[in-house]
Structures are given as C-alpha cells and as structure tokens.
mmCIF file of C-alpha atoms in Angstrom:
data_model
loop_
_atom_site.group_PDB
_atom_site.id
_atom_site.type_symbol
_atom_site.label_atom_id
_atom_site.label_comp_id
_atom_site.label_asym_id
_atom_site.label_seq_id
_atom_site.Cartn_x
_atom_site.Cartn_y
_atom_site.Cartn_z
ATOM 1 C CA MET U 7 -129.378 -8.646 25.761
ATOM 2 C CA SER U 8 -127.608 -7.501 22.298
ATOM 3 C CA THR U 9 -129.100 -9.573 19.064
ATOM 4 C CA LEU U 10 -125.924 -8.240 16.687
ATOM 5 C CA PRO U 11 -124.205 -11.686 15.750
ATOM 6 C CA HIS U 12 -120.602 -11.940 17.533
ATOM 7 C CA ARG U 13 -118.593 -10.518 14.536
ATOM 8 C CA GLU U 14 -120.373 -7.172 14.669
ATOM 9 C CA ARG U 15 -120.239 -6.659 18.235
ATOM 10 C CA ALA U 16 -116.203 -7.380 17.846
ATOM 11 C CA MET U 17 -116.240 -4.732 15.321
ATOM 12 C CA ASP U 18 -118.250 -2.335 17.079
ATOM 13 C CA ALA U 19 -115.719 -2.839 20.398
ATOM 14 C CA ALA U 20 -112.704 -2.335 17.805
ATOM 15 C CA VAL U 21 -113.921 1.183 16.687
ATOM 16 C CA ASP U 22 -114.597 2.373 20.210
ATOM 17 C CA ASP U 23 -111.510 1.128 21.722
ATOM 18 C CA ALA U 24 -109.796 2.960 18.453
ATOM 19 C CA LEU U 25 -111.840 6.153 19.381
ATOM 20 C CA ARG U 26 -110.961 6.036 23.147
ATOM 21 C CA THR U 27 -107.465 5.391 22.766
ATOM 22 C CA TYR U 28 -106.630 7.811 19.607
ATOM 23 C CA PRO U 29 -103.250 9.111 20.796
ATOM 24 C CA LEU U 30 -103.011 12.840 21.422
ATOM 25 C CA ARG U 31 -99.337 14.184 20.472
ATOM 26 C CA PRO U 32 -97.371 16.119 22.952
ATOM 27 C CA ALA U 33 -97.142 19.668 22.432
ATOM 28 C CA PRO U 34 -94.448 21.257 21.208
ATOM 29 C CA ALA U 35 -91.424 22.044 23.719
ATOM 30 C CA SER U 36 -91.348 25.967 22.217
ATOM 31 C CA LEU U 37 -95.334 25.982 22.503
ATOM 32 C CA ALA U 38 -95.262 27.527 25.960
ATOM 33 C CA PRO U 39 -92.128 29.703 26.001
ATOM 34 C CA ARG U 40 -93.183 31.043 22.855
ATOM 35 C CA VAL U 41 -96.944 32.167 24.387
ATOM 36 C CA MET U 42 -95.079 33.456 27.401
ATOM 37 C CA ALA U 43 -92.657 35.293 25.359
ATOM 38 C CA ARG U 44 -95.598 37.123 23.306
ATOM 39 C CA LEU U 45 -97.518 38.108 26.581
ATOM 40 C CA ARG U 46 -94.343 39.810 28.013
ATOM 41 C CA ALA U 47 -94.308 41.820 24.633
ATOM 42 C CA LEU U 48 -97.503 42.868 24.920
ATOM 43 C CA PRO U 49 -98.243 46.389 26.684
ATOM 44 C CA ALA U 50 -99.160 46.314 30.028
ATOM 45 C CA PRO U 51 -102.890 46.111 30.433
ATOM 46 C CA PRO U 52 -104.938 48.767 32.110
ATOM 47 C CA ARG U 53 -105.427 48.042 36.330
ATOM 48 C CA PHE U 54 -109.241 49.001 35.698
ATOM 49 C CA ARG U 55 -111.047 47.154 32.566
ATOM 50 C CA LEU U 56 -114.577 47.490 32.283
ATOM 51 C CA ALA U 57 -116.731 45.556 29.359
ATOM 52 C CA TRP U 58 -119.288 47.646 27.505
ATOM 53 C CA ILE U 59 -121.938 46.546 29.572
ATOM 54 C CA ASP U 60 -120.481 47.865 32.792
ATOM 55 C CA TYR U 61 -119.853 51.378 30.393
ATOM 56 C CA ALA U 62 -123.426 51.198 29.612
ATOM 57 C CA LEU U 63 -124.905 50.528 32.947
ATOM 58 C CA CYS U 64 -122.628 53.315 34.720
ATOM 59 C CA LEU U 65 -123.825 55.797 32.057
ATOM 60 C CA LEU U 66 -127.680 54.614 32.708
ATOM 61 C CA ALA U 67 -127.182 54.985 36.274
ATOM 62 C CA THR U 68 -125.780 58.565 35.989
ATOM 63 C CA LEU U 69 -128.738 59.785 34.046
ATOM 64 C CA MET U 70 -130.637 58.501 36.327
ATOM 65 C CA ALA U 71 -129.310 60.245 39.165
ATOM 66 C CA ALA U 72 -128.834 63.624 37.121
ATOM 67 C CA VAL U 73 -132.511 63.569 36.502
ATOM 68 C CA ALA U 74 -133.299 62.735 39.960
ATOM 69 C CA LEU U 75 -131.236 65.743 40.847
ATOM 70 C CA THR U 76 -132.815 67.972 38.442
ATOM 71 C CA PHE U 77 -136.002 66.672 39.144
ATOM 72 C CA TRP U 78 -135.696 67.049 43.384
ATOM 73 C CA ARG U 79 -134.638 71.210 42.740
ATOM 74 C CA PHE U 80 -138.235 71.917 41.361
ATOM 75 C CA VAL U 81 -140.090 69.585 43.968
ATOM 76 C CA THR U 82 -142.506 71.427 46.278
ATOM 77 C CA PRO U 83 -143.638 70.028 49.213
ATOM 78 C CA GLU U 84 -147.028 70.254 47.601
ATOM 79 C CA ALA U 85 -145.897 68.585 44.828
ATOM 80 C CA LEU U 86 -144.370 66.017 46.795
ATOM 81 C CA GLN U 87 -147.490 65.181 48.714
ATOM 82 C CA ARG U 88 -149.623 65.174 45.782
ATOM 83 C CA ALA U 89 -146.787 62.750 44.071
ATOM 84 C CA GLN U 90 -146.892 60.591 47.699
ATOM 85 C CA GLU U 91 -151.218 60.675 47.544
ATOM 86 C CA ARG U 92 -151.127 59.325 43.632
ATOM 87 C CA LEU U 93 -148.669 56.600 44.136
ATOM 88 C CA ILE U 94 -150.635 55.467 47.275
ATOM 89 C CA VAL U 95 -154.101 55.724 45.257
ATOM 90 C CA PHE U 96 -151.886 53.471 42.583
ATOM 91 C CA LEU U 97 -151.129 51.132 45.290
ATOM 92 C CA GLN U 98 -154.488 50.667 46.602
ATOM 93 C CA HIS U 99 -155.970 50.500 43.299
ATOM 94 C CA ALA U 100 -153.341 47.262 42.501
ATOM 95 C CA GLY U 101 -154.286 45.876 45.591
ATOM 96 C CA LEU U 102 -151.442 46.915 47.774
ATOM 97 C CA ALA U 103 -152.136 48.509 51.267
ATOM 98 C CA THR U 104 -150.064 51.237 52.400
ATOM 99 C CA PRO U 105 -149.726 51.209 55.796
ATOM 100 C CA ARG U 106 -147.773 54.763 56.255
ATOM 101 C CA PRO U 107 -147.780 57.397 53.428
ATOM 102 C CA GLU U 108 -144.105 57.449 53.795
ATOM 103 C CA PHE U 109 -144.080 53.681 52.725
ATOM 104 C CA PRO U 110 -144.301 54.135 48.978
ATOM 105 C CA LEU U 111 -141.420 56.680 48.647
ATOM 106 C CA ALA U 112 -139.170 54.565 50.986
ATOM 107 C CA LEU U 113 -139.873 51.701 48.980
ATOM 108 C CA ALA U 114 -138.760 53.445 45.509
ATOM 109 C CA ALA U 115 -135.605 54.643 47.347
ATOM 110 C CA ILE U 116 -134.724 51.565 48.936
ATOM 111 C CA GLY U 117 -135.168 50.188 44.913
ATOM 112 C CA LEU U 118 -132.938 52.458 43.723
ATOM 113 C CA ALA U 119 -130.220 51.970 46.283
ATOM 114 C CA ALA U 120 -130.535 48.463 45.784
ATOM 115 C CA ALA U 121 -130.122 48.554 41.924
ATOM 116 C CA LEU U 122 -126.841 51.064 42.622
ATOM 117 C CA LEU U 123 -125.114 48.732 44.733
ATOM 118 C CA LEU U 124 -125.924 45.644 42.598
ATOM 119 C CA LEU U 125 -124.396 47.857 39.787
ATOM 120 C CA GLY U 126 -121.501 48.804 41.925
ATOM 121 C CA VAL U 127 -120.992 45.100 42.872
ATOM 122 C CA GLY U 128 -120.839 43.865 39.280
ATOM 123 C CA VAL U 129 -118.249 46.528 38.454
ATOM 124 C CA TRP U 130 -116.113 45.881 40.999
ATOM 125 C CA ARG U 131 -116.393 41.909 40.296
ATOM 126 C CA ASN U 132 -115.378 42.773 36.808
ATOM 127 C CA SER U 133 -112.306 44.964 37.809
ATOM 128 C CA SER U 134 -110.925 42.794 40.381
ATOM 129 C CA MET R 10 -104.142 18.956 34.216
ATOM 130 C CA ALA R 11 -105.185 21.444 37.148
ATOM 131 C CA SER R 12 -108.246 20.139 39.007
ATOM 132 C CA GLY R 13 -111.397 22.132 39.552
ATOM 133 C CA ASP R 14 -110.345 23.971 42.599
ATOM 134 C CA ASP R 15 -106.912 24.719 41.482
ATOM 135 C CA GLU R 16 -108.029 25.847 37.759
ATOM 136 C CA ALA R 17 -110.781 28.267 39.138
ATOM 137 C CA GLY R 18 -107.795 30.002 41.650
ATOM 138 C CA LEU R 19 -105.408 30.175 38.996
ATOM 139 C CA VAL R 20 -107.886 31.758 36.354
ATOM 140 C CA ARG R 21 -108.891 34.376 39.177
ATOM 141 C CA ARG R 22 -104.902 34.976 39.599
ATOM 142 C CA ALA R 23 -104.563 35.218 35.640
ATOM 143 C CA LYS R 24 -107.557 37.590 35.474
ATOM 144 C CA ALA R 25 -105.885 39.964 38.290
ATOM 145 C CA GLY R 26 -102.814 40.091 35.621
ATOM 146 C CA GLU R 27 -100.453 37.268 36.816
ATOM 147 C CA ALA R 28 -98.693 35.877 33.940
ATOM 148 C CA GLU R 29 -97.124 33.169 36.068
ATOM 149 C CA ALA R 30 -100.825 31.653 36.659
ATOM 150 C CA PHE R 31 -102.087 32.169 33.235
ATOM 151 C CA GLY R 32 -98.410 30.028 32.431
ATOM 152 C CA ALA R 33 -99.705 27.515 34.404
ATOM 153 C CA LEU R 34 -103.089 27.207 32.429
ATOM 154 C CA VAL R 35 -100.911 26.995 29.392
ATOM 155 C CA LEU R 36 -98.884 23.937 30.530
ATOM 156 C CA ALA R 37 -101.947 22.794 31.599
ATOM 157 C CA HIS R 38 -103.952 22.998 28.280
ATOM 158 C CA GLN R 39 -101.408 23.364 25.712
ATOM 159 C CA GLN R 40 -101.399 19.439 24.713
ATOM 160 C CA PHE R 41 -105.278 19.451 23.952
ATOM 161 C CA VAL R 42 -105.094 23.215 22.569
ATOM 162 C CA TYR R 43 -102.222 21.953 19.964
ATOM 163 C CA ASN R 44 -103.820 18.507 19.244
ATOM 164 C CA LEU R 45 -107.248 20.280 18.518
ATOM 165 C CA ALA R 46 -105.588 22.723 16.173
ATOM 166 C CA TRP R 47 -103.293 20.260 14.366
ATOM 167 C CA ARG R 48 -106.487 17.749 13.835
ATOM 168 C CA ALA R 49 -108.252 20.729 12.359
ATOM 169 C CA VAL R 50 -105.346 22.061 10.166
ATOM 170 C CA GLY R 51 -103.386 19.228 9.607
ATOM 171 C CA ASN R 52 -99.816 20.887 9.774
ATOM 172 C CA GLU R 53 -97.696 20.866 12.591
ATOM 173 C CA GLN R 54 -96.048 24.135 12.537
ATOM 174 C CA GLU R 55 -99.830 25.648 11.443
ATOM 175 C CA ALA R 56 -101.171 23.879 14.352
ATOM 176 C CA GLU R 57 -98.580 25.541 16.743
ATOM 177 C CA ASP R 58 -98.858 29.049 15.885
ATOM 178 C CA LEU R 59 -102.836 28.420 15.657
ATOM 179 C CA ALA R 60 -102.314 27.017 19.361
ATOM 180 C CA GLN R 61 -99.829 30.065 20.221
ATOM 181 C CA GLU R 62 -102.551 32.840 19.291
ATOM 182 C CA ALA R 63 -105.540 31.066 20.794
ATOM 183 C CA PHE R 64 -103.386 31.477 24.306
ATOM 184 C CA VAL R 65 -102.250 35.007 23.549
ATOM 185 C CA ARG R 66 -106.125 35.851 22.618
ATOM 186 C CA ALA R 67 -107.131 33.925 25.657
ATOM 187 C CA TRP R 68 -105.125 36.367 28.062
ATOM 188 C CA GLN R 69 -105.916 39.093 26.327
ATOM 189 C CA ALA R 70 -109.759 38.221 26.817
ATOM 190 C CA LEU R 71 -109.737 37.247 29.884
ATOM 191 C CA PRO R 72 -111.079 39.906 31.730
ATOM 192 C CA ASN R 73 -113.997 39.631 29.748
ATOM 193 C CA PHE R 74 -114.550 35.487 30.930
ATOM 194 C CA ARG R 75 -117.161 35.702 33.601
ATOM 195 C CA GLY R 76 -117.067 32.210 34.832
ATOM 196 C CA GLN R 77 -120.299 31.342 33.101
ATOM 197 C CA SER R 78 -118.632 27.964 31.427
ATOM 198 C CA GLN R 79 -115.647 26.215 32.789
ATOM 199 C CA PHE R 80 -112.283 27.684 31.633
ATOM 200 C CA ARG R 81 -111.670 25.026 29.060
ATOM 201 C CA THR R 82 -115.121 25.503 27.098
ATOM 202 C CA TRP R 83 -114.367 28.860 26.678
ATOM 203 C CA LEU R 84 -110.345 28.163 25.676
ATOM 204 C CA TYR R 85 -111.323 25.551 23.182
ATOM 205 C CA ARG R 86 -113.967 27.661 21.701
ATOM 206 C CA ILE R 87 -111.581 30.576 20.963
ATOM 207 C CA VAL R 88 -109.315 27.818 19.395
ATOM 208 C CA THR R 89 -112.186 26.594 17.320
ATOM 209 C CA ASN R 90 -112.967 29.870 16.156
ATOM 210 C CA LEU R 91 -109.419 30.586 14.896
ATOM 211 C CA CYS R 92 -109.717 27.006 12.909
ATOM 212 C CA TYR R 93 -112.995 28.376 11.596
ATOM 213 C CA ASN R 94 -111.105 31.551 10.512
ATOM 214 C CA ARG R 95 -107.931 29.752 8.779
ATOM 215 C CA LEU R 96 -110.604 27.071 7.296
ATOM 216 C CA PRO R 97 -113.860 28.620 6.250
ATOM 217 C CA ARG R 98 -114.933 25.455 4.593
ATOM 218 C CA LEU R 99 -114.550 23.541 8.152
ATOM 219 C CA ARG R 100 -117.511 25.499 9.860
ATOM 220 C CA ARG R 101 -119.740 24.653 6.534
ATOM 221 C CA ASP R 102 -118.799 21.140 6.799
ATOM 222 C CA LEU R 103 -119.631 20.558 10.088
ATOM 223 C CA ALA R 104 -123.147 22.903 9.666
ATOM 224 C CA ALA R 105 -123.892 20.939 6.942
ATOM 225 C CA LEU R 106 -123.820 17.471 9.101
ATOM 226 C CA GLY R 107 -127.483 18.504 9.731
ATOM 227 C CA VAL R 108 -129.461 16.255 12.358
ATOM 228 C CA ALA R 109 -130.514 13.689 10.290
ATOM 229 C CA GLU R 110 -128.987 10.530 12.273
ATOM 230 C CA ALA R 111 -128.932 12.255 16.197
ATOM 231 C CA ALA R 112 -128.754 8.960 17.691
ATOM 232 C CA ASP R 113 -126.885 9.050 21.423
ATOM 233 C CA LEU R 114 -123.716 7.156 21.289
ATOM 234 C CA PRO R 115 -123.189 4.772 24.262
ATOM 235 C CA ASP R 116 -120.741 6.114 26.596
ATOM 236 C CA ALA R 117 -117.288 4.870 26.624
ATOM 237 C CA PRO R 118 -117.908 0.943 27.214
ATOM 238 C CA GLU R 119 -116.310 -1.209 29.852
ATOM 239 C CA THR R 120 -112.690 -2.204 28.674
ATOM 240 C CA ASN R 121 -112.241 -5.966 27.524
ATOM 241 C CA PRO R 122 -109.050 -6.995 28.204
ATOM 242 C CA ALA R 123 -109.457 -9.879 25.583
ATOM 243 C CA VAL R 124 -110.177 -6.894 22.704
ATOM 244 C CA GLU R 125 -107.496 -5.124 24.313
ATOM 245 C CA ALA R 126 -104.666 -7.740 23.955
ATOM 246 C CA GLU R 127 -105.817 -8.771 20.454
ATOM 247 C CA ALA R 128 -106.341 -5.529 19.099
ATOM 248 C CA SER R 129 -102.772 -3.736 18.889
ATOM 249 C CA GLU R 130 -102.371 -4.050 15.286
ATOM 250 C CA LEU R 131 -106.212 -3.069 14.513
ATOM 251 C CA ARG R 132 -105.958 -0.424 16.787
ATOM 252 C CA ALA R 133 -103.131 1.258 15.084
ATOM 253 C CA TRP R 134 -104.803 0.718 11.611
ATOM 254 C CA LEU R 135 -107.968 2.268 12.764
ATOM 255 C CA HIS R 136 -106.157 5.171 14.556
ATOM 256 C CA ARG R 137 -104.543 5.873 10.818
ATOM 257 C CA ALA R 138 -108.199 5.625 9.562
ATOM 258 C CA ILE R 139 -109.758 8.384 12.236
ATOM 259 C CA ASP R 140 -106.441 10.598 10.969
ATOM 260 C CA GLU R 141 -108.235 10.126 7.396
ATOM 261 C CA LEU R 142 -111.713 11.412 8.823
ATOM 262 C CA PRO R 143 -112.319 14.959 7.625
ATOM 263 C CA GLU R 144 -111.185 17.480 9.589
ATOM 264 C CA GLY R 145 -114.493 18.284 11.706
ATOM 265 C CA TYR R 146 -114.907 14.589 12.493
ATOM 266 C CA ARG R 147 -111.719 14.544 13.842
ATOM 267 C CA MET R 148 -111.908 17.481 16.301
ATOM 268 C CA LEU R 149 -115.601 15.992 17.271
ATOM 269 C CA VAL R 150 -114.053 12.770 18.131
ATOM 270 C CA MET R 151 -110.938 14.341 19.694
ATOM 271 C CA LEU R 152 -113.558 16.652 22.101
ATOM 272 C CA ARG R 153 -115.808 13.486 23.016
ATOM 273 C CA PHE R 154 -113.230 10.633 23.091
ATOM 274 C CA GLN R 155 -109.953 12.353 24.115
ATOM 275 C CA GLN R 156 -111.337 14.826 26.414
ATOM 276 C CA GLY R 157 -114.883 12.876 27.464
ATOM 277 C CA LEU R 158 -116.660 16.319 26.741
ATOM 278 C CA PRO R 159 -120.323 15.744 26.890
ATOM 279 C CA TYR R 160 -122.506 16.738 23.621
ATOM 280 C CA GLU R 161 -123.904 19.978 25.185
ATOM 281 C CA GLU R 162 -120.255 21.376 25.641
ATOM 282 C CA ILE R 163 -119.267 20.421 22.496
ATOM 283 C CA ALA R 164 -122.152 22.088 20.952
ATOM 284 C CA GLY R 165 -120.966 25.095 22.923
ATOM 285 C CA ILE R 166 -117.448 25.151 21.389
ATOM 286 C CA LEU R 167 -118.192 24.191 17.962
ATOM 287 C CA SER R 168 -121.002 26.784 17.937
ATOM 288 C CA LEU R 169 -123.301 23.778 16.321
ATOM 289 C CA PRO R 170 -126.601 22.726 17.265
ATOM 290 C CA LEU R 171 -126.704 19.591 19.745
ATOM 291 C CA GLY R 172 -128.243 17.436 16.906
ATOM 292 C CA THR R 173 -125.382 18.131 14.820
ATOM 293 C CA VAL R 174 -122.620 16.924 17.016
ATOM 294 C CA LYS R 175 -124.892 13.893 17.483
ATOM 295 C CA THR R 176 -124.848 13.475 14.213
ATOM 296 C CA GLY R 177 -121.224 14.151 13.437
ATOM 297 C CA LEU R 178 -120.071 11.429 15.674
ATOM 298 C CA PHE R 179 -122.663 8.980 14.894
ATOM 299 C CA ARG R 180 -121.433 9.530 11.135
ATOM 300 C CA ALA R 181 -117.770 9.624 12.228
ATOM 301 C CA ARG R 182 -118.090 5.951 13.890
ATOM 302 C CA ALA R 183 -120.003 4.809 10.911
ATOM 303 C CA ARG R 184 -117.369 5.254 8.724
ATOM 304 C CA LEU R 185 -114.741 3.763 10.710
ATOM 305 C CA ARG R 186 -117.141 0.925 11.157
ATOM 306 C CA GLN R 187 -117.402 0.676 7.159
ATOM 307 C CA ALA R 188 -113.816 0.928 6.568
ATOM 308 C CA LEU R 189 -113.065 -1.587 9.424
ATOM 309 C CA SER R 190 -115.998 -3.768 7.310
ATOM 310 C CA ALA R 191 -114.143 -3.163 3.964
ATOM 311 C CA LEU R 192 -110.891 -4.141 5.517
ATOM 312 C CA GLU R 193 -112.125 -7.383 7.041
ATOM 313 C CA GLU R 194 -114.000 -8.477 3.577
ATOM 314 C CA THR R 195 -110.462 -7.390 1.674
ATOM 315 C CA ALA R 196 -108.711 -9.883 4.472
ATOM 316 C CA ALA R 197 -111.194 -12.869 3.889
#
C-alpha cells in the first residue's frame, strides 16, 4: 500500500492524467498532398536497386569464382589427389572421420553452393 | 492507423514502388510525424516542411528498409534525425541528461473517473505546462505517452542510451509535479 499522503497521490494522478491526455494536433490538410506531389516530381527510381553490402558480396563471390576457375585450370589429377589426402589427414587430425575420400571435397562444394545460394536469396529479397 | 499486418503489406508494396501504398502509410502516420516535428521545432510551418521532408526521405530510403525494426520506429528516427539537423542543440541537450535518475515510470495507471471529472481545468493547465517543457522533454513525452512506445524503442528512435530516456521522462514528470506544487501553493 502507498504511504504517500492523499495530496501527493492526487498530484501524481493529475500529472499522469495530463501526460496521457496531452493532445495531438491534426496534421495540416496540405501535408499528404504535398508529400505525394513531391514524390511524383522525383525521377523514377531504378527498377533494380541494391545496397552497398550486396555489391560487396557480389564482388566477393565473383572473385571467389574467378580464383576457383583459374586455380582449376592448373590442377592436375595428381595435385587433386594430394589435396584430397591432405584434407583427409587434416580432418582426421581434427577428430573428424571421413567415410570416403570424396567426402571433404563434396562438403566444400556444398558449402560454396550454399553460400552462393544465400547470396542470391539476399540479393533477390532486397530487389523485390 | 493501419494494423500491423496491413502495414507490413503496405510497406512491402511501397518498397516495390507503389506510390499509392506509400500514400496510405503517409495518411496513417502524418499526424504523429507532424506533431513530433512540431513539438521539436515549435513552429507550424517548419513542422509541416520537416514532416514533408521526412516522408520524402522515407520513400527514397525505403529500398534499404529491411524490416529489422517496425516501420514507425524507422520513420520516427528519420523525423528525429531531421530535427537534430535543424536543432543541433536538441541532441546535445538530450544526451546531457545522462542517467542520474534512471527510474522506471509506472505504466499508464488506471483511469480514475473522479480525477477525470474534476481535473479538466487542471489538465488544461498541465498541458500548457507540458508545452513549456524543453523540446527534448516534449519529444520524450510524445513518444512515451501519446504513442505508448516502450523505453527501448524510444531510445532507438532518439539514438540515446536507455538510461537517458528514463532519466528524461523522470525529469519531465518531476518538472510538471514541481510546477503543479507551485501552483497549489500560490492558490492556497
């Protein structure tokens, strides 16, 4: 129970009441028409707009793809075999067993595909 | 004002470039946007210009609105930033409030019919006292009591720490209480 005297409580109630009932003025009738007139006067926005982060991610994905393609041209079957073996050794060292030798490369490919898919979804959502 | 689902649909359509959908958002928010600007700048014409500019900027920035906050929070933040640009002192004054008295105010209490009936003159007097509060306090009062926003959302809109918002509202209320006390002593 409150120990405030009656006068104090009445004052608090009056202040609370005034705060809650502080009136809003009506917006001027000309505001919305002026806004819409300004919008109509603006040049038409481009149909496909991206934020800077989308451009950055696209650039990164393109660079990754370019590096992968360039690298792939110089990969011999022996080098690929060595890379697989090293990856398997690394995974075993990290305590991750690999049931098949293709597994690590498949995992990397799935990861890359998922990253590119996420990027695509992000760009599509932003532009729609 | 448009309900949450309606508003989300309007925002989606406006983002796709439908000016009519944005027009509906303008109609839904124009009163509060105008009042927020008016309480900040204290001039009707300037408030209308500022509200207009806020809506135009919202339209232009809409493609970057990702829905991480509510549309109103995002829109009011645009209004607030325009007010800060117009009155650099306003941001400084609000930031200077600090967090000395960061007490939570009680949520809107139950309406007491007796107080309601007796208090119309007193209420009008207190409304004038709110008008005379500094701009920053008036904006806080508007956001908290007219729009019923939680402290966290107000802090996001005004780009202030949560404690500063609580302190500001606490002090606004204390000032009104003080003014009322002085009035009663004068009348006695």
